[in-house]
CSV table of C-alpha atoms in Angstrom, one decimal:
chain,number,residue,atom,x,y,z
A,1,MET,CA,0.4,0.1,0.0
A,2,SER,CA,1.4,3.0,-0.8
A,3,GLY,CA,2.1,6.7,1.5
A,4,LYS,CA,0.9,9.5,1.6
A,5,LEU,CA,2.9,12.9,0.8
A,6,PHE,CA,1.9,16.0,3.2
A,7,ILE,CA,2.5,19.6,1.7
A,8,VAL,CA,3.2,21.3,4.4
A,9,PRO,CA,3.4,24.5,5.3
A,10,THR,CA,5.3,27.4,7.5
A,11,PRO,CA,5.5,30.5,9.7
A,12,VAL,CA,5.8,33.2,6.4
A,13,GLY,CA,7.4,35.1,10.2
A,14,ASN,CA,6.7,34.7,12.9
A,15,LEU,CA,6.6,31.4,14.6
A,16,GLY,CA,3.4,31.6,16.7
A,17,ASP,CA,1.8,30.9,12.6
A,18,MET,CA,2.7,27.3,13.2
A,19,THR,CA,-0.4,25.0,13.4
A,20,PRO,CA,-0.9,22.1,15.7
A,21,ARG,CA,-1.8,19.7,12.9
A,22,ALA,CA,1.5,21.1,10.5
A,23,ILE,CA,3.8,20.1,14.0
A,24,ASP,CA,2.0,16.3,14.4
A,25,THR,CA,2.3,15.9,11.0
A,26,LEU,CA,5.6,16.8,10.9
A,27,ARG,CA,6.2,14.2,14.3
A,28,ASN,CA,4.9,11.7,12.4
A,29,SER,CA,6.6,11.8,9.0
A,30,ASP,CA,9.4,9.1,8.0
A,31,LEU,CA,10.8,12.1,6.1
A,32,ILE,CA,11.0,15.5,6.1
A,33,LEU,CA,12.1,17.1,2.9
A,34,CYS,CA,14.0,20.3,3.6
A,35,GLU,CA,13.5,23.9,0.5
A,36,ASP,CA,17.1,24.5,2.6
A,37,THR,CA,17.7,22.0,5.6
A,38,ARG,CA,19.7,24.5,7.3
A,39,THR,CA,16.8,27.3,7.3
A,40,SER,CA,14.3,24.1,7.8
A,41,ALA,CA,16.3,22.5,10.7
A,42,VAL,CA,15.7,25.9,12.9
A,43,LEU,CA,12.3,25.4,12.6
A,44,LEU,CA,12.1,21.9,13.6
A,45,ARG,CA,14.6,23.0,16.9
A,46,HIS,CA,11.8,25.2,18.0
A,47,PHE,CA,9.5,22.2,18.1
A,48,ASP,CA,11.0,20.1,19.2
A,49,ILE,CA,10.8,17.3,15.9
A,50,ASN,CA,13.0,14.8,15.3
A,51,VAL,CA,12.7,13.9,12.1
A,52,PRO,CA,15.0,12.7,9.1
A,53,THR,CA,15.4,15.2,6.4
A,54,ALA,CA,16.2,15.9,2.7
A,55,SER,CA,17.1,18.3,-0.2
A,56,HIS,CA,14.2,19.1,-2.7
A,57,HIS,CA,14.8,22.7,-4.2
A,58,LYS,CA,14.4,23.8,-7.4
A,59,PHE,CA,18.4,22.8,-8.5
A,60,ASN,CA,17.4,19.0,-7.5
A,61,GLU,CA,14.0,18.1,-7.3
A,62,HIS,CA,13.8,16.8,-11.4
A,63,THR,CA,16.5,14.4,-10.0
A,64,SER,CA,15.0,14.0,-7.1
A,65,VAL,CA,11.2,13.4,-7.6
A,66,GLN,CA,11.5,10.1,-9.0
A,67,PRO,CA,13.0,8.4,-5.5
A,68,VAL,CA,10.4,9.7,-3.0
A,69,VAL,CA,7.6,8.2,-5.3
A,70,ASN,CA,9.5,5.1,-4.7
A,71,ARG,CA,9.5,5.6,-0.9
A,72,LEU,CA,5.8,6.9,-1.3
A,73,GLU,CA,4.8,3.6,-3.3
A,74,ALA,CA,6.9,1.6,-0.7
A,75,GLY,CA,4.8,3.1,2.2
A,76,GLU,CA,6.3,6.3,3.6
A,77,THR,CA,4.8,9.3,5.2
A,78,ILE,CA,7.7,12.2,3.1
A,79,SER,CA,6.4,15.9,4.5
A,80,LEU,CA,7.4,19.0,1.9
A,81,VAL,CA,8.0,22.1,3.7
A,82,SER,CA,9.3,25.5,2.3
A,83,ASP,CA,12.3,27.8,3.6
A,84,ALA,CA,8.9,29.7,5.3
A,85,GLY,CA,4.4,30.0,3.7
A,86,THR,CA,2.9,27.1,0.9
A,87,PRO,CA,5.4,25.0,-1.1
A,88,GLY,CA,4.4,25.0,-4.6
A,89,ILE,CA,3.2,28.6,-4.3
A,90,SER,CA,6.5,30.1,-5.9
A,91,ASP,CA,8.7,27.3,-4.1
A,92,PRO,CA,9.5,23.9,-5.1
A,93,GLY,CA,6.2,21.3,-5.4
A,94,PHE,CA,4.6,21.2,-7.9
A,95,MET,CA,6.5,18.7,-10.1
A,96,LEU,CA,6.4,16.0,-7.4
A,97,VAL,CA,2.8,17.1,-6.8
A,98,ARG,CA,2.2,16.0,-10.5
A,99,GLU,CA,4.2,12.5,-9.9
A,100,CYS,CA,2.5,11.4,-7.3
A,101,ARG,CA,-1.0,12.5,-8.8
A,102,ARG,CA,0.3,10.1,-11.4
A,103,HIS,CA,1.6,6.7,-10.5
A,104,GLY,CA,-1.4,6.8,-7.5
A,105,ILE,CA,0.5,8.0,-4.6
A,106,GLU,CA,-2.7,10.2,-2.7
A,107,VAL,CA,-1.5,13.6,-1.0
A,108,GLU,CA,-2.7,15.8,1.0
A,109,THR,CA,-2.1,20.0,1.4
A,110,LEU,CA,-2.4,21.5,5.1
A,111,PRO,CA,-4.3,24.7,5.1
A,112,GLY,CA,-1.6,27.4,6.8
A,113,ALA,CA,0.7,30.4,5.8
A,114,THR,CA,1.3,32.1,2.9
A,115,ALA,CA,2.7,36.2,2.5
A,116,LEU,CA,0.2,36.0,-0.7
A,117,ILE,CA,-3.3,36.2,1.1
A,118,PRO,CA,-2.2,38.8,3.6
A,119,ALA,CA,-0.8,42.0,1.4
A,120,LEU,CA,-3.7,41.4,-0.5
A,121,VAL,CA,-5.9,41.8,1.5
A,122,ASN,CA,-3.9,44.3,3.8
A,123,SER,CA,-3.8,46.6,0.7
A,124,GLY,CA,-7.7,47.5,1.0
A,125,LEU,CA,-7.6,46.6,-3.0
A,126,PRO,CA,-10.5,45.0,-4.0
A,127,CYS,CA,-10.6,40.7,-3.2
A,128,ASP,CA,-13.0,39.3,-4.4
A,129,ARG,CA,-10.9,38.2,-7.8
A,130,PHE,CA,-7.4,38.5,-8.0
A,131,THR,CA,-4.9,36.8,-10.3
A,132,PHE,CA,-1.4,35.6,-8.0
A,133,GLU,CA,1.5,36.3,-10.5
A,134,GLY,CA,4.6,34.7,-8.5
A,135,PHE,CA,7.7,36.5,-9.7
A,136,LEU,CA,7.9,38.5,-13.3
A,137,PRO,CA,10.4,37.1,-15.0
A,138,GLN,CA,13.7,39.2,-15.4
A,139,LYS,CA,15.3,39.9,-18.5
A,140,LYS,CA,13.0,37.0,-21.4
A,141,GLY,CA,9.3,38.2,-21.8
A,142,ARG,CA,9.3,41.0,-18.6
A,143,ASN,CA,8.3,43.4,-20.8
A,144,THR,CA,5.1,41.1,-22.7
A,145,ARG,CA,4.2,40.5,-18.9
A,146,LEU,CA,3.8,44.1,-18.2
A,147,GLU,CA,1.8,44.2,-20.8
A,148,GLU,CA,-0.9,41.8,-20.1
A,149,LEU,CA,-0.6,42.7,-16.7
A,150,SER,CA,-1.1,46.4,-17.7
A,151,LYS,CA,-4.7,45.1,-19.0
A,152,GLU,CA,-5.5,43.2,-16.2
A,153,PRO,CA,-9.4,43.8,-14.9
A,154,ARG,CA,-8.2,42.3,-11.6
A,155,THR,CA,-6.5,43.1,-8.6
A,156,PHE,CA,-3.2,41.3,-9.4
A,157,VAL,CA,0.2,40.3,-6.8
A,158,ILE,CA,3.5,39.9,-7.6
A,159,TYR,CA,6.7,38.9,-5.3
A,160,GLU,CA,9.8,40.9,-5.4
A,161,SER,CA,12.7,40.4,-4.2
A,162,PRO,CA,13.5,44.3,-2.2
A,163,LEU,CA,16.8,44.7,-4.3
A,164,ARG,CA,14.7,45.2,-7.6
A,165,LEU,CA,11.4,46.6,-5.8
A,166,VAL,CA,11.9,51.0,-6.9
A,167,LYS,CA,13.0,49.2,-10.7
A,168,THR,CA,9.9,46.9,-11.2
A,169,LEU,CA,7.6,50.2,-9.3
A,170,GLU,CA,9.2,52.5,-12.0
A,171,GLN,CA,8.0,49.6,-14.7
A,172,LEU,CA,4.6,48.8,-13.5
A,173,ALA,CA,4.0,52.9,-13.0
A,174,ALA,CA,4.9,53.2,-16.7
A,175,TYR,CA,3.7,50.0,-18.5
A,176,CYS,CA,0.2,50.6,-16.0
A,177,GLY,CA,-0.1,53.6,-15.7
A,178,ALA,CA,1.4,56.6,-12.7
A,179,GLU,CA,-1.5,56.6,-11.4
A,180,ARG,CA,-3.2,53.2,-10.5
A,181,ASP,CA,-3.6,52.3,-7.4
A,182,ALA,CA,-0.7,49.9,-5.2
A,183,SER,CA,0.4,48.4,-2.1
A,184,VAL,CA,4.1,46.7,-1.0
A,185,SER,CA,4.5,45.2,2.2
A,186,ARG,CA,7.5,44.0,4.0
A,187,GLU,CA,7.9,41.2,6.2
A,188,ILE,CA,4.8,40.3,6.8
A,189,SER,CA,4.3,38.3,10.1
A,190,LYS,CA,7.3,39.1,11.7
A,191,LEU,CA,8.5,42.0,13.9
A,192,HIS,CA,9.1,45.1,10.6
A,193,ASP,CA,5.6,43.8,9.3
A,194,THR,CA,5.1,46.1,7.0
A,195,THR,CA,2.0,47.7,4.2
A,196,VAL,CA,2.8,51.1,2.4
A,197,THR,CA,-0.2,51.7,0.4
A,198,GLY,CA,0.1,54.7,-2.6
A,199,THR,CA,0.8,55.3,-6.5
A,200,LEU,CA,2.9,53.0,-8.4
A,201,ALA,CA,4.9,56.4,-8.8
A,202,GLU,CA,4.5,57.2,-5.1
A,203,LEU,CA,5.8,53.7,-4.4
A,204,ALA,CA,8.5,53.7,-6.7
A,205,GLU,CA,9.7,57.4,-5.5
A,206,HIS,CA,8.6,56.6,-1.6
A,207,PHE,CA,10.8,53.0,-2.0
A,208,LYS,CA,14.1,55.3,-3.4
A,209,VAL,CA,14.6,57.2,-0.4
A,210,ASN,CA,13.7,54.4,2.7
A,211,ILE,CA,15.0,51.4,1.1
A,212,PRO,CA,13.1,48.6,1.7
A,213,LYS,CA,14.5,45.4,3.8
A,214,GLY,CA,12.8,41.1,3.9
A,215,GLU,CA,10.9,39.5,1.5
A,216,ILE,CA,8.4,42.2,-0.8
A,217,VAL,CA,4.5,41.4,-1.9
A,218,ILE,CA,3.5,44.2,-4.5
A,219,VAL,CA,-0.6,44.4,-5.1
A,220,VAL,CA,-1.5,46.7,-7.1
A,221,SER,CA,-5.0,47.6,-9.0
A,222,GLY,CA,-6.6,46.1,-11.9
A,223,TYR,CA,-6.9,47.7,-14.9
A,224,LYS,CA,-11.3,47.8,-14.3
A,225,GLU,CA,-11.3,49.6,-11.0
A,226,LEU,CA,-8.9,52.6,-12.2
A,227,GLN,CA,-11.4,53.1,-15.9
A,228,GLU,CA,-13.8,52.8,-13.4
A,229,ARG,CA,-12.6,55.2,-10.8
A,230,LYS,CA,-12.3,57.5,-13.5
A,231,VAL,CA,-15.3,57.5,-14.4
A,232,HIS,CA,-16.6,58.0,-10.8
A,233,ARG,CA,-13.8,60.9,-11.0
A,234,ASN,CA,-15.3,62.3,-14.5
A,235,LYS,CA,-18.6,62.0,-12.9
A,236,TYR,CA,-18.2,63.9,-9.6
A,237,ARG,CA,-16.1,67.2,-11.8
A,238,ASP,CA,-19.0,67.1,-14.0
A,239,ASN,CA,-21.8,67.6,-11.0
A,240,ASP,CA,-19.3,70.1,-9.2
A,241,ALA,CA,-19.2,72.3,-12.6
A,242,ALA,CA,-24.0,71.7,-12.9
A,243,ASP,CA,-23.6,72.7,-9.4
A,244,THR,CA,-21.4,75.9,-9.8
A,245,SER,CA,-23.1,76.7,-13.5
A,246,HIS,CA,-26.7,76.5,-10.8
A,247,GLU,CA,-25.0,79.1,-8.0
A,248,LYS,CA,-24.0,81.6,-11.0
A,249,ASN,CA,-28.0,81.7,-12.6
């Protein structure tokens, strides 16, 4: 009988965000796959989890998937964690889950921490419908993707490095419009958890002066909302003009 693969989210910041179920799942595993065993070791020691670990990251997942599948088929229980958040969301995980599904191995993903949802809700932008972009292409295809996003009707979410934040904000302003509303969240669930809101142009200027540190999540309002805001703004302008004209008469 085949074993089972658990996808286990881990805190993006505060270790208090780790769920009791996630702790129990890791403790009861035969093996824990880690994006970086050194990073995960801190978490495992904190919760007194003494289970063998192995590396599973973007540089070795093509070769490590099959041996893991073999162990699962032999009946082992294996958990996958990333450095922070939910594996598979801009982190290794997809390939392993896909292979498990192809081999009829049960996979269960625990609910838990991820950076994109807190950043999205904190932004104050519409979040009933949104699209998650992850990291934009660094070179090839970047301009094409930015052009596509400029017409995206829904709020969209991007992960970014603090070193590239200003450049990305400037590019977003160039493609989407400097007046497009957005937010930048950093260090979510950590001591210096901060969200700054404004237009893309305002945010670019802000972070030129206030050098960002830590993990960054950018949330940008959709094209549809921008158009609706312009309609409402013109409507109010027309109403004010009508009121002024009436007062003069």
